[in-house]
Structures are given as structure tokens and as C-alpha cells.
Tab-separated table of C-alpha atoms in Angstrom:
chain	number	residue	atom	x	y	z
D	168	MET	CA	-135.834	-69.683	-23.761
D	169	ASN	CA	-135.977	-66.638	-25.293
D	170	THR	CA	-131.803	-67.326	-26.967
D	171	VAL	CA	-133.373	-65.483	-30.187
D	172	VAL	CA	-133.565	-61.649	-28.429
D	173	ILE	CA	-130.237	-62.010	-26.697
D	174	ASP	CA	-128.252	-63.893	-30.006
D	175	SER	CA	-129.655	-61.036	-31.920
D	176	LEU	CA	-128.647	-57.827	-29.551
D	177	GLN	CA	-125.373	-59.694	-29.094
D	178	SER	CA	-124.889	-59.430	-32.749
D	179	MET	CA	-126.674	-55.705	-33.304
D	180	PRO	CA	-124.483	-53.129	-34.830
D	181	LEU	CA	-122.984	-50.714	-32.456
D	182	ARG	CA	-120.805	-47.528	-33.330
D	183	GLN	CA	-118.313	-47.487	-30.230
D	184	LEU	CA	-117.321	-43.805	-29.928
D	185	GLN	CA	-114.841	-42.858	-26.875
D	186	ILE	CA	-114.390	-45.843	-24.504
D	187	THR	CA	-112.960	-44.425	-21.011
D	188	HIS	CA	-112.822	-47.021	-17.894
D	189	SER	CA	-111.704	-45.981	-14.708
D	190	LYS	CA	-111.303	-48.951	-13.019
D	191	GLY	CA	-109.734	-49.162	-9.355
D	192	ILE	CA	-111.543	-46.349	-7.683
D	193	PHE	CA	-115.250	-45.683	-6.680
D	194	MET	CA	-116.936	-44.751	-10.344
D	195	LEU	CA	-121.160	-44.247	-10.989
D	196	GLN	CA	-121.950	-44.907	-13.871
D	197	ILE	CA	-124.819	-43.142	-15.495
D	198	ILE	CA	-126.819	-45.423	-18.042
D	199	VAL	CA	-129.026	-42.486	-20.540
D	200	PRO	CA	-130.787	-44.429	-23.452
D	201	MET	CA	-132.068	-41.896	-25.814
D	202	ALA	CA	-134.312	-43.833	-28.307
D	203	GLY	CA	-137.575	-41.707	-28.351
D	204	ALA	CA	-138.186	-40.399	-31.922
D	205	GLY	CA	-139.637	-36.994	-30.392
D	206	SER	CA	-142.846	-37.850	-32.833
D	207	ARG	CA	-144.511	-35.611	-30.971
D	208	PHE	CA	-142.816	-33.007	-30.604
D	209	ALA	CA	-142.213	-33.152	-34.367
D	210	VAL	CA	-146.529	-32.868	-35.080
D	211	ALA	CA	-146.010	-29.771	-33.177
D	212	GLY	CA	-143.767	-28.072	-35.027
D	213	TYR	CA	-140.803	-28.470	-33.244
D	214	THR	CA	-137.970	-28.800	-36.110
D	215	ASP	CA	-135.018	-29.643	-32.983
D	216	PRO	CA	-134.480	-33.266	-32.178
D	217	LYS	CA	-135.675	-33.433	-28.991
D	218	PRO	CA	-132.003	-33.858	-27.111
D	219	LEU	CA	-131.672	-30.840	-28.238
D	220	ILE	CA	-135.390	-29.160	-27.519
D	221	PRO	CA	-135.117	-25.911	-25.938
D	222	VAL	CA	-135.472	-25.420	-21.406
D	223	HIS	CA	-135.566	-21.722	-21.438
D	224	GLY	CA	-132.480	-21.660	-23.960
D	225	VAL	CA	-131.099	-24.639	-22.681
D	226	PRO	CA	-131.077	-28.151	-24.645
D	227	MET	CA	-133.192	-31.035	-22.609
D	228	ILE	CA	-130.722	-32.843	-22.659
D	229	LYS	CA	-128.223	-30.146	-21.180
D	230	VAL	CA	-130.862	-29.700	-18.535
D	231	VAL	CA	-131.113	-33.275	-17.640
D	232	ILE	CA	-127.752	-33.958	-17.880
D	233	ASP	CA	-127.350	-31.079	-15.052
D	234	ASN	CA	-129.631	-32.487	-13.183
D	235	LEU	CA	-128.145	-36.084	-12.809
D	236	THR	CA	-124.634	-34.977	-12.219
D	237	PRO	CA	-123.481	-36.038	-9.069
D	238	ASN	CA	-120.529	-34.723	-6.674
D	239	CYS	CA	-118.999	-38.526	-6.649
D	240	PRO	CA	-116.366	-39.573	-9.723
D	241	HIS	CA	-119.361	-40.400	-12.634
D	242	ARG	CA	-119.480	-41.242	-16.436
D	243	PHE	CA	-122.290	-40.985	-18.158
D	244	ILE	CA	-123.515	-43.687	-21.035
D	245	PHE	CA	-125.318	-42.320	-23.547
D	246	ILE	CA	-127.288	-44.935	-26.383
D	247	PHE	CA	-129.175	-43.878	-29.828
D	248	ILE	CA	-131.682	-44.861	-31.308
D	249	CYS	CA	-131.719	-43.141	-34.851
D	250	GLN	CA	-130.027	-42.418	-37.994
D	251	ALA	CA	-126.482	-41.631	-38.319
D	252	ASP	CA	-126.722	-38.762	-40.386
D	253	GLN	CA	-128.808	-36.953	-37.307
D	254	VAL	CA	-126.265	-37.860	-35.342
D	255	ALA	CA	-123.888	-35.484	-37.809
D	256	THR	CA	-125.850	-32.958	-38.826
D	257	TYR	CA	-126.732	-31.890	-35.103
D	258	SER	CA	-123.494	-32.933	-34.101
D	259	LEU	CA	-124.999	-34.687	-30.678
D	260	ARG	CA	-121.555	-36.545	-30.138
D	261	GLU	CA	-119.385	-33.188	-30.465
D	262	LYS	CA	-122.366	-31.759	-27.676
D	263	LEU	CA	-122.418	-34.410	-25.581
D	264	ASN	CA	-118.980	-34.719	-25.205
D	265	ALA	CA	-118.912	-31.082	-23.726
D	266	TRP	CA	-121.722	-31.415	-21.657
D	267	ALA	CA	-120.870	-34.524	-20.251
D	268	PRO	CA	-116.906	-34.799	-20.722
D	269	GLY	CA	-115.592	-38.200	-20.907
D	270	CYS	CA	-118.897	-39.211	-21.766
D	271	ASP	CA	-119.259	-42.844	-23.451
D	272	ILE	CA	-122.004	-42.704	-26.870
D	273	VAL	CA	-123.745	-45.912	-28.384
D	274	GLU	CA	-125.024	-45.518	-31.410
D	275	LEU	CA	-127.561	-48.563	-32.362
D	276	GLY	CA	-128.461	-49.720	-36.011
D	277	GLY	CA	-132.170	-50.393	-35.336
D	278	LEU	CA	-134.691	-50.569	-32.794
D	279	THR	CA	-134.347	-53.271	-29.610
D	280	GLY	CA	-136.729	-55.622	-27.641
D	281	GLY	CA	-137.584	-52.144	-25.555
D	282	ALA	CA	-135.526	-49.870	-22.662
D	283	ALA	CA	-134.232	-53.185	-21.028
D	284	CYS	CA	-132.696	-53.801	-24.606
D	285	SER	CA	-131.075	-50.486	-25.216
D	286	VAL	CA	-129.520	-50.776	-21.716
D	287	TYR	CA	-127.852	-54.545	-22.134
D	288	THR	CA	-126.622	-52.686	-25.529
D	289	ALA	CA	-123.766	-50.723	-23.227
D	290	ARG	CA	-122.580	-54.166	-21.312
D	291	HIS	CA	-119.368	-53.748	-23.310
D	292	LEU	CA	-118.880	-50.104	-21.230
D	293	LEU	CA	-119.745	-51.439	-17.938
D	294	ASP	CA	-117.140	-51.912	-14.918
D	295	TYR	CA	-119.748	-54.642	-13.596
D	296	SER	CA	-118.457	-54.277	-10.675
D	297	GLN	CA	-119.131	-50.836	-9.935
D	298	GLN	CA	-122.427	-49.437	-9.282
D	299	VAL	CA	-125.004	-48.170	-12.364
D	300	MET	CA	-127.870	-45.507	-12.657
D	301	ILE	CA	-130.256	-45.873	-15.104
D	302	ALA	CA	-131.854	-42.155	-15.968
D	303	ASN	CA	-134.903	-41.357	-18.491
D	304	SER	CA	-133.561	-38.512	-21.089
D	305	ASP	CA	-137.000	-36.667	-20.728
D	306	GLN	CA	-137.426	-35.727	-16.947
D	307	TYR	CA	-136.370	-33.442	-14.773
D	308	VAL	CA	-137.043	-33.874	-10.590
D	309	ASP	CA	-136.436	-31.647	-7.874
D	310	VAL	CA	-134.663	-33.818	-5.544
D	311	ASP	CA	-130.655	-33.259	-4.508
D	312	ILE	CA	-129.183	-36.628	-6.530
D	313	ASN	CA	-126.080	-36.799	-3.772
D	314	ALA	CA	-129.148	-37.427	-1.795
D	315	TYR	CA	-130.972	-39.815	-3.163
D	316	LEU	CA	-127.737	-42.393	-3.703
D	317	GLN	CA	-126.537	-41.896	-0.380
D	318	ALA	CA	-129.961	-43.596	0.695
D	319	ILE	CA	-128.170	-46.656	-0.873
D	320	ASN	CA	-124.371	-45.929	-0.171
D	321	GLU	CA	-124.803	-45.826	3.543
D	322	SER	CA	-127.556	-49.184	2.898
D	323	ASP	CA	-126.714	-52.872	2.241
D	324	ALA	CA	-129.619	-52.465	-0.517
D	325	ALA	CA	-128.790	-53.955	-3.685
D	326	GLY	CA	-130.941	-52.170	-5.376
D	327	LEU	CA	-132.495	-48.654	-5.306
D	328	ILE	CA	-135.036	-47.174	-7.214
D	329	MET	CA	-136.289	-43.442	-7.419
D	330	THR	CA	-139.986	-43.176	-6.437
D	331	MET	CA	-143.175	-41.093	-6.497
D	332	LYS	CA	-146.613	-40.816	-5.493
D	333	ALA	CA	-149.436	-41.782	-8.010
D	334	SER	CA	-152.474	-43.613	-9.395
D	335	ASP	CA	-152.703	-43.345	-12.452
D	336	PRO	CA	-151.876	-46.794	-14.403
D	337	LYS	CA	-149.475	-45.813	-16.662
D	338	TRP	CA	-147.198	-45.530	-14.750
D	339	SER	CA	-144.652	-48.932	-12.847
D	340	PHE	CA	-145.348	-49.477	-9.223
D	341	VAL	CA	-143.469	-50.678	-6.294
D	342	GLY	CA	-144.791	-53.361	-3.491
D	343	PHE	CA	-144.407	-53.348	-0.663
D	344	SER	CA	-142.857	-56.089	2.898
D	345	ALA	CA	-143.889	-55.236	6.061
D	346	GLU	CA	-140.801	-53.570	6.585
D	347	GLY	CA	-140.891	-51.112	3.975
D	348	LEU	CA	-138.754	-53.384	1.525
D	349	ILE	CA	-139.982	-53.156	-2.361
D	350	THR	CA	-141.116	-57.172	-2.744
D	351	ARG	CA	-142.108	-56.699	-6.495
D	352	VAL	CA	-142.053	-54.204	-9.245
D	353	VAL	CA	-144.746	-54.436	-11.676
D	354	GLU	CA	-145.887	-52.149	-15.117
D	355	LYS	CA	-148.676	-50.709	-15.322
D	356	GLU	CA	-150.471	-52.417	-12.230
D	357	VAL	CA	-151.362	-50.344	-9.291
D	358	ILE	CA	-150.684	-51.638	-6.678
D	359	SER	CA	-149.386	-49.373	-4.080
D	360	ASP	CA	-149.201	-45.573	-3.816
D	361	GLU	CA	-145.881	-45.493	-5.361
D	362	ALA	CA	-144.649	-45.268	-8.714
D	363	THR	CA	-140.995	-45.293	-10.329
D	364	VAL	CA	-139.838	-42.289	-11.819
D	365	GLY	CA	-137.713	-43.638	-14.457
D	366	ILE	CA	-134.193	-43.050	-12.447
D	367	TYR	CA	-132.825	-46.772	-11.125
D	368	ASN	CA	-130.122	-48.175	-9.536
D	369	PHE	CA	-127.851	-51.311	-8.975
D	370	ARG	CA	-125.943	-51.952	-6.221
D	371	ASN	CA	-123.452	-53.416	-9.199
D	372	ALA	CA	-123.695	-53.369	-12.913
D	373	GLY	CA	-123.063	-57.029	-13.196
D	374	GLN	CA	-126.602	-58.048	-11.258
D	375	LEU	CA	-128.435	-55.042	-14.206
D	376	ILE	CA	-126.992	-57.152	-16.728
D	377	SER	CA	-127.167	-60.766	-15.477
D	378	ALA	CA	-130.959	-59.528	-14.043
D	379	ILE	CA	-131.587	-58.592	-17.633
D	380	GLU	CA	-130.943	-61.359	-19.578
D	381	THR	CA	-132.688	-63.588	-16.763
D	382	MET	CA	-135.862	-61.458	-17.751
D	383	VAL	CA	-135.443	-61.784	-21.598
D	384	MET	CA	-134.958	-65.783	-21.236
D	385	LYS	CA	-137.888	-65.703	-19.287
D	386	ASP	CA	-139.510	-63.665	-21.935
D	387	LEU	CA	-141.025	-61.456	-19.561
D	388	ARG	CA	-142.427	-58.619	-21.645
D	389	VAL	CA	-144.850	-56.154	-20.934
D	390	ASN	CA	-147.270	-54.916	-24.015
D	391	GLY	CA	-144.525	-56.790	-26.074
D	392	GLU	CA	-141.191	-54.804	-24.803
D	393	PHE	CA	-139.047	-55.501	-22.007
D	394	TYR	CA	-139.028	-52.434	-19.376
D	395	VAL	CA	-135.896	-52.055	-16.845
D	396	ALA	CA	-137.994	-51.491	-13.730
D	397	PRO	CA	-139.114	-55.099	-14.042
D	398	ALA	CA	-135.578	-55.925	-13.882
D	399	TYR	CA	-135.261	-55.935	-9.555
D	400	ASN	CA	-138.061	-58.459	-9.752
D	401	GLU	CA	-134.742	-60.991	-10.796
D	402	ILE	CA	-132.462	-59.544	-7.947
D	403	ILE	CA	-135.222	-59.799	-5.670
D	404	GLY	CA	-136.020	-63.363	-5.997
D	405	ARG	CA	-132.089	-64.026	-5.777
D	406	GLY	CA	-132.554	-62.631	-2.046
D	407	ALA	CA	-131.320	-59.435	-2.749
D	408	LYS	CA	-132.128	-56.260	-0.710
D	409	VAL	CA	-134.029	-53.481	-3.316
D	410	ILE	CA	-135.212	-49.927	-1.267
D	411	HIS	CA	-136.699	-47.332	-2.356
D	412	TYR	CA	-136.451	-43.288	-2.488
D	413	SER	CA	-139.705	-41.061	-2.525
D	414	ILE	CA	-139.507	-37.484	-4.178
D	415	GLY	CA	-143.568	-36.534	-4.337
D	416	ALA	CA	-145.365	-36.441	-7.425
D	417	GLU	CA	-145.765	-36.430	-10.562
D	418	GLY	CA	-146.271	-31.820	-11.228
D	419	HIS	CA	-144.632	-32.041	-7.349
D	420	GLY	CA	-141.105	-33.562	-7.407
D	421	MET	CA	-140.970	-35.428	-11.082
D	422	TYR	CA	-141.684	-33.085	-13.900
D	423	GLY	CA	-142.192	-35.306	-17.938
D	424	LEU	CA	-140.726	-33.595	-20.160
D	425	GLY	CA	-140.795	-35.753	-22.530
D	426	ILE	CA	-144.683	-34.409	-24.605
D	427	PRO	CA	-145.229	-30.916	-26.040
D	428	ALA	CA	-147.979	-30.595	-23.257
D	429	ASP	CA	-145.856	-31.418	-20.621
D	430	LEU	CA	-142.614	-29.590	-21.512
D	431	ASN	CA	-145.459	-26.896	-21.811
D	432	GLN	CA	-146.776	-27.071	-17.918
D	433	PHE	CA	-142.788	-27.549	-16.546
D	434	LEU	CA	-141.734	-23.805	-18.358
D	435	SER	CA	-144.739	-21.982	-16.561
D	436	LEU	CA	-142.986	-22.898	-13.518
D	437	PRO	CA	-141.284	-20.559	-11.815
D	438	LEU	CA	-138.923	-24.243	-10.812
D	439	SER	CA	-138.109	-24.273	-15.040
D	440	ARG	CA	-135.513	-21.909	-14.828
D	441	GLN	CA	-133.265	-23.245	-12.466
D	442	PRO	CA	-130.995	-25.053	-14.764
D	443	ARG	CA	-130.141	-21.886	-16.158
D	444	GLU	CA	-130.640	-19.325	-13.002
D	445	GLY	CA	-129.977	-21.896	-10.416
D	446	ARG	CA	-126.094	-22.457	-10.695
D	447	PRO	CA	-123.698	-19.851	-9.845
D	448	ASP	CA	-120.809	-20.764	-11.935
D	449	MET	CA	-118.723	-19.382	-14.012
D	450	GLN	CA	-120.013	-18.640	-17.786
D	451	ILE	CA	-118.024	-19.320	-20.613
D	452	ILE	CA	-117.771	-17.025	-24.216
D	453	SER	CA	-116.098	-18.018	-27.139
D	454	HIS	CA	-113.800	-16.107	-29.189
D	455	ARG	CA	-115.615	-14.944	-32.442
D	456	GLY	CA	-117.114	-18.272	-32.052
D	457	TYR	CA	-115.483	-21.244	-31.479
D	458	TRP	CA	-113.913	-21.709	-34.560
D	459	LEU	CA	-111.525	-25.017	-34.811
D	460	GLN	CA	-109.431	-23.343	-37.925
D	461	LYS	CA	-108.616	-19.560	-37.585
D	462	PRO	CA	-110.068	-18.627	-41.106
D	463	GLU	CA	-113.187	-19.603	-39.435
D	464	ARG	CA	-113.363	-16.779	-36.987
D	465	ASN	CA	-116.861	-14.663	-37.173
D	466	LEU	CA	-118.292	-17.314	-39.285
D	467	PRO	CA	-121.807	-19.006	-38.964
D	468	GLU	CA	-120.176	-22.017	-39.396
D	469	ALA	CA	-117.763	-21.119	-35.998
D	470	PHE	CA	-121.253	-19.285	-34.216
D	471	HIS	CA	-123.917	-22.406	-34.991
D	472	ARG	CA	-120.732	-24.404	-32.938
D	473	SER	CA	-121.025	-22.387	-30.494
D	474	PHE	CA	-124.544	-21.992	-29.857
D	475	ASP	CA	-125.094	-25.267	-30.518
D	476	LEU	CA	-123.327	-26.479	-27.400
D	477	GLY	CA	-124.193	-24.467	-25.088
D	478	PHE	CA	-121.698	-21.512	-24.916
D	479	GLY	CA	-122.437	-17.314	-25.905
D	480	THR	CA	-119.069	-15.838	-27.579
D	481	GLU	CA	-117.735	-12.516	-28.147
D	482	THR	CA	-117.448	-10.666	-31.706
D	483	ASP	CA	-116.725	-7.811	-33.015
D	484	VAL	CA	-119.720	-4.905	-34.963
D	485	ARG	CA	-118.983	-2.292	-37.069
D	486	ASP	CA	-121.681	-0.403	-38.911
D	487	VAL	CA	-121.763	-0.449	-42.847
D	488	ALA	CA	-123.428	2.082	-44.695
D	489	GLY	CA	-126.346	2.114	-42.459
D	490	GLN	CA	-126.059	-1.779	-40.927
D	491	LEU	CA	-124.693	-3.379	-38.451
D	492	VAL	CA	-122.211	-6.112	-39.532
D	493	ILE	CA	-120.023	-8.997	-37.882
D	494	SER	CA	-116.585	-7.869	-38.832
D	495	HIS	CA	-113.213	-7.386	-36.579
D	496	ASP	CA	-111.015	-5.714	-39.325
D	497	MET	CA	-112.192	-3.544	-42.544
D	498	PRO	CA	-115.678	-4.816	-43.484
D	499	VAL	CA	-114.759	-6.306	-47.423
D	500	GLY	CA	-117.890	-6.902	-48.297
D	501	GLY	CA	-120.369	-10.097	-47.624
D	502	GLU	CA	-119.965	-10.146	-44.078
D	503	LEU	CA	-122.920	-11.442	-41.455
D	504	THR	CA	-124.944	-9.199	-40.091
D	505	LEU	CA	-125.882	-8.737	-36.207
D	506	GLU	CA	-129.250	-9.902	-37.247
D	507	GLU	CA	-128.270	-12.754	-38.708
D	508	LEU	CA	-126.332	-13.535	-35.974
D	509	LEU	CA	-129.233	-13.164	-33.742
D	510	ALA	CA	-131.193	-15.400	-36.239
D	511	ILE	CA	-128.514	-18.536	-35.275
D	512	MET	CA	-128.961	-17.637	-31.799
D	513	ALA	CA	-132.952	-19.296	-32.604
D	514	GLY	CA	-134.014	-17.257	-29.276
D	515	ARG	CA	-131.525	-18.830	-27.318
D	516	ASN	CA	-130.497	-16.080	-25.349
D	517	LEU	CA	-127.097	-16.690	-24.630
D	518	PRO	CA	-124.367	-13.890	-23.902
D	519	LEU	CA	-123.137	-12.163	-26.198
D	520	ALA	CA	-120.433	-9.461	-25.571
D	521	ILE	CA	-120.575	-6.992	-28.271
D	522	ASN	CA	-116.572	-5.058	-28.807
D	523	ILE	CA	-117.616	-1.616	-30.568
D	524	LYS	CA	-115.975	-0.732	-33.304
D	525	ALA	CA	-117.510	2.341	-34.847
D	526	ASP	CA	-118.671	5.212	-32.748
D	527	GLY	CA	-122.479	6.170	-33.279
D	528	MET	CA	-124.139	2.446	-32.608
D	529	ALA	CA	-125.414	2.357	-29.274
D	530	GLN	CA	-129.128	2.991	-30.263
D	531	ALA	CA	-129.072	1.011	-32.966
D	532	LEU	CA	-127.567	-1.748	-31.564
D	533	ALA	CA	-130.280	-1.385	-28.470
D	534	LYS	CA	-133.181	-1.918	-31.111
D	535	THR	CA	-132.431	-4.335	-32.869
D	536	PHE	CA	-131.256	-6.329	-29.685
D	537	ALA	CA	-135.000	-5.632	-28.404
D	538	ARG	CA	-136.728	-7.188	-31.688
D	539	TYR	CA	-135.320	-9.958	-31.399
D	540	GLY	CA	-135.824	-10.387	-28.142
D	541	HIS	CA	-132.256	-11.439	-27.337
D	542	THR	CA	-131.870	-9.329	-23.611
D	543	ASN	CA	-128.294	-11.604	-22.328
D	544	TRP	CA	-125.673	-8.992	-24.097
D	545	PHE	CA	-122.800	-6.487	-23.073
D	546	ALA	CA	-121.197	-3.683	-25.355
D	547	PHE	CA	-117.176	-3.322	-24.498
D	548	ASP	CA	-114.562	-1.679	-25.974
D	549	MET	CA	-116.049	1.692	-27.719
D	550	ALA	CA	-114.463	4.678	-27.382
D	551	VAL	CA	-114.788	6.304	-23.793
D	552	PRO	CA	-116.294	9.344	-25.166
D	553	ASP	CA	-119.238	7.355	-26.607
D	554	MET	CA	-119.561	5.224	-22.974
D	555	ARG	CA	-122.268	8.139	-22.438
D	556	SER	CA	-124.457	7.190	-25.643
D	557	TYR	CA	-124.174	4.004	-24.079
D	558	PHE	CA	-125.379	4.362	-20.502
D	559	HIS	CA	-127.660	6.431	-21.744
D	560	ALA	CA	-129.132	3.597	-23.987
D	561	ASN	CA	-129.441	1.501	-20.977
D	562	VAL	CA	-127.595	-0.755	-22.746
D	563	ILE	CA	-125.141	-3.071	-20.294
D	564	THR	CA	-121.630	-1.885	-20.452
D	565	TYR	CA	-118.292	-3.223	-19.637
D	566	THR	CA	-115.019	-1.037	-19.162
D	567	ARG	CA	-112.123	-1.987	-19.674
D	568	LEU	CA	-109.021	-2.880	-17.059
D	569	SER	CA	-105.410	-3.943	-18.272
D	570	GLU	CA	-101.758	-3.444	-17.814
D	571	VAL	CA	-102.160	-0.378	-20.056
D	572	GLU	CA	-105.399	0.597	-19.006
D	573	PRO	CA	-104.111	0.291	-15.149
D	574	SER	CA	-107.949	3.257	-14.760
D	575	PRO	CA	-111.137	1.457	-15.906
D	576	ALA	CA	-112.974	4.362	-17.609
D	577	TRP	CA	-116.709	4.909	-16.077
D	578	ILE	CA	-115.697	2.624	-13.751
D	579	GLU	CA	-118.522	3.845	-11.517
D	580	LYS	CA	-121.684	2.736	-14.383
D	581	ALA	CA	-120.051	0.719	-16.010
D	582	ALA	CA	-121.348	-2.499	-15.145
D	583	GLY	CA	-118.786	-4.912	-15.915
D	584	VAL	CA	-114.898	-4.983	-16.054
D	585	TRP	CA	-113.398	-6.669	-19.548
D	586	LEU	CA	-110.059	-8.041	-17.682
D	587	ASP	CA	-107.667	-8.278	-19.819
D	588	GLY	CA	-103.467	-9.065	-20.294
D	589	PHE	CA	-101.449	-8.725	-23.871
D	590	GLU	CA	-97.821	-9.491	-22.079
D	591	GLY	CA	-99.091	-12.075	-18.683
D	592	GLU	CA	-101.229	-12.228	-16.276
D	593	TRP	CA	-100.886	-9.456	-14.495
D	594	PHE	CA	-103.699	-9.139	-11.862
D	595	SER	CA	-104.601	-11.647	-8.770
D	596	SER	CA	-107.422	-13.432	-7.504
D	597	GLN	CA	-107.436	-10.088	-4.819
D	598	VAL	CA	-107.680	-8.244	-7.963
D	599	ILE	CA	-110.720	-10.800	-8.875
D	600	GLY	CA	-112.253	-10.882	-6.145
D	601	ASP	CA	-112.657	-6.735	-5.325
D	602	LEU	CA	-114.408	-6.503	-8.582
D	603	LEU	CA	-117.084	-8.351	-8.202
D	604	SER	CA	-117.506	-8.034	-3.899
D	605	GLN	CA	-118.477	-4.242	-5.729
D	606	GLY	CA	-120.892	-5.937	-7.349
D	607	LYS	CA	-119.483	-5.861	-10.884
D	608	GLN	CA	-119.175	-8.047	-13.822
D	609	VAL	CA	-115.604	-9.643	-14.383
D	610	CYS	CA	-115.272	-10.987	-17.892
D	611	VAL	CA	-111.691	-12.309	-18.126
D	612	VAL	CA	-109.338	-13.270	-21.143
D	613	SER	CA	-108.030	-15.609	-21.660
D	614	PRO	CA	-104.125	-16.170	-22.390
D	615	GLU	CA	-104.165	-18.010	-25.501
D	616	LEU	CA	-106.063	-15.114	-27.159
D	617	HIS	CA	-102.863	-13.204	-27.459
D	618	GLY	CA	-100.491	-16.622	-27.926
D	619	ARG	CA	-100.048	-17.680	-23.959
D	620	ASP	CA	-101.083	-20.628	-22.652
D	621	HIS	CA	-103.545	-20.597	-20.403
D	622	ARG	CA	-103.505	-23.138	-17.780
D	623	SER	CA	-101.691	-21.390	-15.115
D	624	LEU	CA	-104.645	-18.587	-15.279
D	625	TRP	CA	-107.230	-21.022	-15.541
D	626	GLN	CA	-106.258	-22.964	-12.225
D	627	GLN	CA	-106.531	-19.620	-10.579
D	628	LEU	CA	-109.579	-18.942	-11.565
D	629	LEU	CA	-110.625	-22.662	-10.002
D	630	GLU	CA	-109.361	-21.724	-6.865
D	631	LEU	CA	-111.654	-18.654	-6.438
D	632	ASP	CA	-114.294	-18.684	-3.567
D	633	ALA	CA	-116.840	-18.208	-5.879
D	634	HIS	CA	-118.129	-17.645	-9.704
D	635	ASP	CA	-121.347	-15.693	-9.735
D	636	GLY	CA	-120.918	-13.171	-11.791
D	637	LEU	CA	-117.520	-14.178	-13.334
D	638	THR	CA	-117.379	-15.154	-17.641
D	639	ILE	CA	-114.173	-16.592	-19.437
D	640	CYS	CA	-114.162	-15.459	-23.199
D	641	THR	CA	-111.713	-18.860	-24.770
D	642	ASP	CA	-110.860	-19.976	-27.968
D	643	ILE	CA	-111.570	-22.896	-26.212
D	644	PRO	CA	-114.417	-23.111	-24.739
D	645	ALA	CA	-114.575	-27.211	-24.359
D	646	ASP	CA	-111.856	-27.664	-23.080
D	647	ALA	CA	-112.756	-24.620	-20.278
D	648	ALA	CA	-115.973	-26.542	-19.746
D	649	THR	CA	-114.100	-30.156	-19.127
D	650	PHE	CA	-111.945	-27.742	-16.455
D	651	PHE	CA	-114.141	-25.888	-14.256
D	652	LYS	CA	-116.197	-28.571	-14.554
């Protein structure tokens, strides 16, 4: 009886950051262990922690979150095994709460006995009567997660395993009965042509926790570790039904992101751009960076926070002695330069809205952005005669529309509209819809920028039939991400 492992897990130091239980209604609990050190990425020259390594500008873990997020009520639980200072240095808690609102986060004080033991440390966060899904933090699956979940929800099965065609013994494999039910799960041994992908569902979390405890008590390790997949053997042995859902094969349905070679292969595929380009959601940009106190506006810390959380930004640019600098008011010296801002962006190509504060900058702006390879930007708020120079420089240019500017200048040539309300929300949903139907991009100024409550306009935007082509500029981008998600 391996009580030592169980006792050590139960006494392991945990730092619980946020707990939000939703008892009484269906709530899919999604556990994502993030224990890998990412050492092979470090050797390859990557400086970001593995969860934040960009996939076409989107942090890897955000790609995974978007890939796994279902339509049903759900709650993510992330498990870290890393140094606390790394979590703080990279604002991992803040990022995860923005990308998976309402998530729970567990930091472990040290290594566990394997993936199953890591999952077990989240037991205090689980509603044992609710369904649980365990998923890897470094893979992408080309499947509708809702269709996958439907397979267990429309059956009487106690467990569901996502599988793929494979023959390499590096995987876990499932064995079948004549009726197609899973009879056993084996690590690192080819017993069929269906291997596990790394996404596992249990009808209720209590079954999972009990199975892990039994497996650990029996000391059923593989290569010295306790894996999640063999836990199904414990519930199968009790008479439970476990089914599978096949999604194709490695490289044709399941795509690993966990080592540099696999990530580079994925990045070469058109499919890899879907996490960034395939969702017609509203874009959210911060206003002069994601600042927490007003003195931070247009300063590096606000831009770092915004970009690290996946939000582009609106900012102000003017020229001083031949240099493009970030400054809303008249510069006093020491301002951040546009090149320094783009260095903070670090190739992520998030949207930038450039508020033009001086004439004659079109060519210099275009050359600077081209030099940094940043294509996702537009200019607005320049003097009307100066707009012509932006059109000539092939810069994406927005015109203004507000209650004091009811006739937008150069509307026929402008790519988009900066939609503002200084005294109130004078425009209707039809105004926005008409602009979008004309092929114009629309960036709406959120009311809190003018000291008004934002909730009514946000609800109006949420109820629009389509968000493709729509952006909101806000002082509270994380709140917007939660609301519009």
C-alpha cells in the first residue's frame, strides 16, 4: 500500500489563488497541468516560459485555452510546478485570469509523482459530482470540442478518451472489446492502432480522484511515474463503461507544440493561423496601454501589461527633432520612442491604433513599422488635409465619426471609422451595422474614456449580429475580455 505518496500529496504546499465553485448547475471542470519546464525551448534560444511562447503572436497557452473552450458552462483549473518568482515575473496569474475568466490556479511547491499526482492536487477545487476534463497544455487538436463532449453527454459512459491513429510506442494505447468499448489503457505499449491524444473526460470528478488514489495505492507506475490514462483501468475494473472519440492522427488532427521541432512544424501549417485569424470576435485594444493608475498611461509598464495579456493598444505619436515619440501632450523629454514601443511588442503583431499628433509623419511611420515587420496597425485623428499623405503612403487610415463630426472626412477612401461619443452614446446599433456592411472597420471608443459608465454600450455591442471588423478601445481591457467572451 503506497500511503507515503498519498500522504505527501495531501501535505504538499499549495498556493490557492481563486476558487469559484458553481454548484447546482452543470459545470465542466477543465484541468490543465502546466508542469513542464520547457528546457528544450530554453536550449533552442527561447526566453519566454513555455506557456507564453508565441504561436503567430498568440501565447501558446492562450491558443490551447481557445482550442479547448466549449459552449457549455465551464471552469479552467491550471496547475503550475515552477518557482513562485517566475509566476510573478511573467504575470502568469493575471494573464490566465484574462484569458480564462473565473479560472482557478494552483502553484505546487515541488515536483509530484507524475501527471496523475499533479491532477490530484487540484481535488480541493473540484465538485466531485460534476464532469471533469484533463488536457495537455502544449497541443492543438483540429476538432470541435463541443462535438467531442457530445459523445459522452449523449451516452451512458463514465469515461471518454480522445484518440488518434498511431503506432509509435511513445504514446498510450487503448484496447477494445468486440462492442468497441475500451477494455484497458496501457502506457508505452502498442496494443491497438488507437493512441490517446492527451484529453480525458470522466463523468464525475469523484471517479477520477478515487481512481488516482487506487492506482497510487497499488503503486502502478510507468517509468517511475503515475500517468492519467491508466486511471481508467480502475473504473473499468469496477464495471464502468469507457468510450473513445478518434480525431485522426498525429499531424492530421493532433498537433504537438511541446518541443521546438513540433512547434515549428505546426507554425508551417495554414491551420496554425486559425487561433489568430479564424475567430470573427471583436478586437479589444487598451487605451494608452493597460494602465492601472493614470500616471502609467503611455509608459512601458502599461504597454508590457497590455501586450503580455494579448491586447493591442491605442497610443499617441508625434515627432520631436526628427524622432517619433509616444506622447499625448506636448513632450517634455525622455518620452518612449515608437521604436521602443515596437521593441516591447516583440514581433507579436497585435493591433495598434496610432493617434496622430502632428502633421507630416506618414512616410516616417510607414518606414518604421515596415522595419519592424509590424503590419497590424492603423492611423487616425490626423488633420483632414494630412489624411491625403497617409492614403498616398498606403497606410491603413481611419476617419472620425462623432456627434461633433457627423460627416466623416474621406469616408470613401478610409479603411475604417473611429466611432466616438463625447457627451453620450448618440449612435445606434444600425449605425455600426451600416458601416460594417459597407466594408468599413469600426473602432468604438468605450464610454469610460470620457468618464461615463460603459455597461449600456457594451451590452449594445454584445447584441450585434456580428463582431467581425469591430474593435473596442477601452481603459479596462480585461473586463471587456470577460464580458464579450
